């Protein structure tokens, strides 16, 4: 499953969205990183590749 760059980027994007959701819910506090924006960035990279 993780043999291509696209699948790795999609996995990273999903992880970033999950962290963003947990941060918004108040369960995690990981500083001022925009996890949702980071997830969108990796999702866009997966779309390009």
mmCIF file of N, CA and C in Angstrom:
data_model
loop_
_atom_site.group_PDB
_atom_site.id
_atom_site.type_symbol
_atom_site.label_atom_id
_atom_site.label_comp_id
_atom_site.label_asym_id
_atom_site.label_seq_id
_atom_site.Cartn_x
_atom_site.Cartn_y
_atom_site.Cartn_z
ATOM 1 N N UNK A 1 0.818 -1.198 0.000
ATOM 2 C CA UNK A 1 0.000 0.000 0.000
ATOM 3 C C UNK A 1 0.860 1.259 0.000
ATOM 4 N N UNK A 2 1.924 1.277 0.754
ATOM 5 C CA UNK A 2 2.739 2.485 0.874
ATOM 6 C C UNK A 2 3.933 2.462 -0.075
ATOM 7 N N UNK A 3 3.750 1.916 -1.250
ATOM 8 C CA UNK A 3 4.863 1.829 -2.192
ATOM 9 C C UNK A 3 4.994 3.087 -3.045
ATOM 10 N N UNK A 4 3.934 3.862 -3.190
ATOM 11 C CA UNK A 4 4.010 5.048 -4.033
ATOM 12 C C UNK A 4 3.984 6.320 -3.185
ATOM 13 N N UNK A 5 4.476 7.386 -3.781
ATOM 14 C CA UNK A 5 4.487 8.677 -3.088
ATOM 15 C C UNK A 5 3.071 9.178 -2.826
ATOM 16 N N UNK A 6 2.154 8.882 -3.741
ATOM 17 C CA UNK A 6 0.782 9.369 -3.603
ATOM 18 C C UNK A 6 0.113 8.783 -2.365
ATOM 19 N N UNK A 7 0.290 7.497 -2.125
ATOM 20 C CA UNK A 7 -0.349 6.890 -0.966
ATOM 21 C C UNK A 7 0.263 7.393 0.334
ATOM 22 N N UNK A 8 1.546 7.665 0.338
ATOM 23 C CA UNK A 8 2.194 8.216 1.535
ATOM 24 C C UNK A 8 1.678 9.625 1.805
ATOM 25 N N UNK A 9 1.537 10.442 0.751
ATOM 26 C CA UNK A 9 1.034 11.801 0.932
ATOM 27 C C UNK A 9 -0.416 11.801 1.405
ATOM 28 N N UNK A 10 -1.229 10.883 0.911
ATOM 29 C CA UNK A 10 -2.611 10.788 1.361
ATOM 30 C C UNK A 10 -2.667 10.379 2.827
ATOM 31 N N UNK A 11 -1.805 9.444 3.219
ATOM 32 C CA UNK A 11 -1.747 9.018 4.621
ATOM 33 C C UNK A 11 -1.338 10.180 5.525
ATOM 34 N N UNK A 12 -0.337 10.945 5.122
ATOM 35 C CA UNK A 12 0.111 12.097 5.909
ATOM 36 C C UNK A 12 -0.997 13.147 5.998
ATOM 37 N N UNK A 13 -1.709 13.371 4.889
ATOM 38 C CA UNK A 13 -2.810 14.339 4.893
ATOM 39 C C UNK A 13 -3.903 13.907 5.865
ATOM 40 N N UNK A 14 -4.235 12.620 5.874
ATOM 41 C CA UNK A 14 -5.257 12.119 6.810
ATOM 42 C C UNK A 14 -4.819 12.271 8.254
ATOM 43 N N UNK A 15 -3.546 12.029 8.520
ATOM 44 C CA UNK A 15 -3.026 12.189 9.883
ATOM 45 C C UNK A 15 -3.089 13.656 10.308
ATOM 46 N N UNK A 16 -2.733 14.564 9.392
ATOM 47 C CA UNK A 16 -2.785 15.995 9.714
ATOM 48 C C UNK A 16 -4.218 16.443 9.983
ATOM 49 N N UNK A 17 -5.184 15.947 9.180
ATOM 50 C CA UNK A 17 -6.584 16.294 9.427
ATOM 51 C C UNK A 17 -7.059 15.740 10.761
ATOM 52 N N UNK A 18 -6.620 14.545 11.116
ATOM 53 C CA UNK A 18 -7.013 13.959 12.398
ATOM 54 C C UNK A 18 -6.445 14.769 13.556
ATOM 55 N N UNK A 19 -5.195 15.181 13.451
ATOM 56 C CA UNK A 19 -4.589 16.006 14.497
ATOM 57 C C UNK A 19 -5.296 17.351 14.573
ATOM 58 N N UNK A 20 -5.645 17.908 13.400
ATOM 59 C CA UNK A 20 -6.385 19.172 13.373
ATOM 60 C C UNK A 20 -7.736 19.052 14.053
ATOM 61 N N UNK A 21 -8.433 17.936 13.834
ATOM 62 C CA UNK A 21 -9.736 17.730 14.474
ATOM 63 C C UNK A 21 -9.589 17.575 15.979
ATOM 64 N N UNK A 22 -8.574 16.839 16.419
ATOM 65 C CA UNK A 22 -8.355 16.666 17.856
ATOM 66 C C UNK A 22 -7.934 17.969 18.523
ATOM 67 N N UNK A 23 -7.170 18.790 17.813
ATOM 68 C CA UNK A 23 -6.767 20.085 18.362
ATOM 69 C C UNK A 23 -7.965 21.010 18.478
ATOM 70 N N UNK A 24 -8.828 21.012 17.464
ATOM 71 C CA UNK A 24 -10.024 21.858 17.499
ATOM 72 C C UNK A 24 -10.977 21.414 18.601
ATOM 73 N N UNK A 25 -11.057 20.120 18.824
ATOM 74 C CA UNK A 25 -11.936 19.600 19.877
ATOM 75 C C UNK A 25 -11.382 19.856 21.270
ATOM 76 N N UNK A 26 -10.134 20.256 21.360
ATOM 77 C CA UNK A 26 -9.537 20.549 22.655
ATOM 78 C C UNK A 26 -8.890 19.349 23.312
ATOM 79 N N UNK A 27 -8.786 18.250 22.606
ATOM 80 C CA UNK A 27 -8.171 17.052 23.181
ATOM 81 C C UNK A 27 -6.650 17.165 23.150
ATOM 82 N N UNK A 28 -6.114 17.740 22.068
ATOM 83 C CA UNK A 28 -4.662 17.946 21.945
ATOM 84 C C UNK A 28 -4.343 19.426 21.942
ATOM 85 N N UNK A 29 -3.159 19.763 22.382
ATOM 86 C CA UNK A 29 -2.666 21.129 22.300
ATOM 87 C C UNK A 29 -1.228 21.068 21.799
ATOM 88 N N UNK A 30 -1.067 21.340 20.507
ATOM 89 C CA UNK A 30 0.252 21.175 19.880
ATOM 90 C C UNK A 30 0.800 22.482 19.309
ATOM 91 N N UNK A 31 0.578 23.562 19.967
ATOM 92 C CA UNK A 31 1.155 24.817 19.513
ATOM 93 C C UNK A 31 0.306 25.495 18.455
ATOM 94 N N UNK A 32 0.950 26.299 17.650
ATOM 95 C CA UNK A 32 0.233 27.126 16.686
ATOM 96 C C UNK A 32 0.382 26.632 15.257
ATOM 97 N N UNK A 33 0.543 25.342 15.065
ATOM 98 C CA UNK A 33 0.638 24.787 13.718
ATOM 99 C C UNK A 33 -0.775 24.623 13.164
ATOM 100 N N UNK A 34 -0.996 25.081 11.933
ATOM 101 C CA UNK A 34 -2.290 24.912 11.286
ATOM 102 C C UNK A 34 -2.386 23.516 10.688
ATOM 103 N N UNK A 35 -2.836 22.557 11.489
ATOM 104 C CA UNK A 35 -2.850 21.157 11.049
ATOM 105 C C UNK A 35 -3.800 20.946 9.885
ATOM 106 N N UNK A 36 -4.926 21.651 9.869
ATOM 107 C CA UNK A 36 -5.863 21.503 8.761
ATOM 108 C C UNK A 36 -5.248 22.040 7.479
ATOM 109 N N UNK A 37 -4.575 23.178 7.566
ATOM 110 C CA UNK A 37 -3.895 23.729 6.395
ATOM 111 C C UNK A 37 -2.783 22.807 5.916
ATOM 112 N N UNK A 38 -2.076 22.214 6.849
ATOM 113 C CA UNK A 38 -1.023 21.271 6.493
ATOM 114 C C UNK A 38 -1.614 20.038 5.812
ATOM 115 N N UNK A 39 -2.749 19.571 6.283
ATOM 116 C CA UNK A 39 -3.433 18.452 5.645
ATOM 117 C C UNK A 39 -3.886 18.786 4.240
ATOM 118 N N UNK A 40 -4.400 20.008 4.046
ATOM 119 C CA UNK A 40 -4.779 20.446 2.705
ATOM 120 C C UNK A 40 -3.578 20.507 1.780
ATOM 121 N N UNK A 41 -2.448 20.954 2.289
ATOM 122 C CA UNK A 41 -1.225 21.034 1.498
ATOM 123 C C UNK A 41 -0.795 19.643 1.028
ATOM 124 N N UNK A 42 -0.748 18.678 1.948
ATOM 125 C CA UNK A 42 -0.333 17.326 1.571
ATOM 126 C C UNK A 42 -1.375 16.673 0.655
ATOM 127 N N UNK A 43 -2.650 16.962 0.859
ATOM 128 C CA UNK A 43 -3.680 16.444 -0.039
ATOM 129 C C UNK A 43 -3.525 17.005 -1.438
ATOM 130 N N UNK A 44 -3.183 18.280 -1.540
ATOM 131 C CA UNK A 44 -2.948 18.905 -2.840
ATOM 132 C C UNK A 44 -1.723 18.300 -3.514
ATOM 133 N N UNK A 45 -0.665 18.035 -2.731
ATOM 134 C CA UNK A 45 0.510 17.394 -3.300
ATOM 135 C C UNK A 45 0.191 15.993 -3.803
ATOM 136 N N UNK A 46 -0.651 15.271 -3.082
ATOM 137 C CA UNK A 46 -1.053 13.927 -3.531
ATOM 138 C C UNK A 46 -1.848 14.019 -4.824
ATOM 139 N N UNK A 47 -2.659 15.071 -4.965
ATOM 140 C CA UNK A 47 -3.432 15.266 -6.202
ATOM 141 C C UNK A 47 -2.496 15.534 -7.371
ATOM 142 N N UNK A 48 -1.442 16.319 -7.149
ATOM 143 C CA UNK A 48 -0.502 16.654 -8.221
ATOM 144 C C UNK A 48 0.293 15.422 -8.642
ATOM 145 N N UNK A 49 0.783 14.670 -7.666
ATOM 146 C CA UNK A 49 1.600 13.496 -7.989
ATOM 147 C C UNK A 49 0.711 12.342 -8.305
#
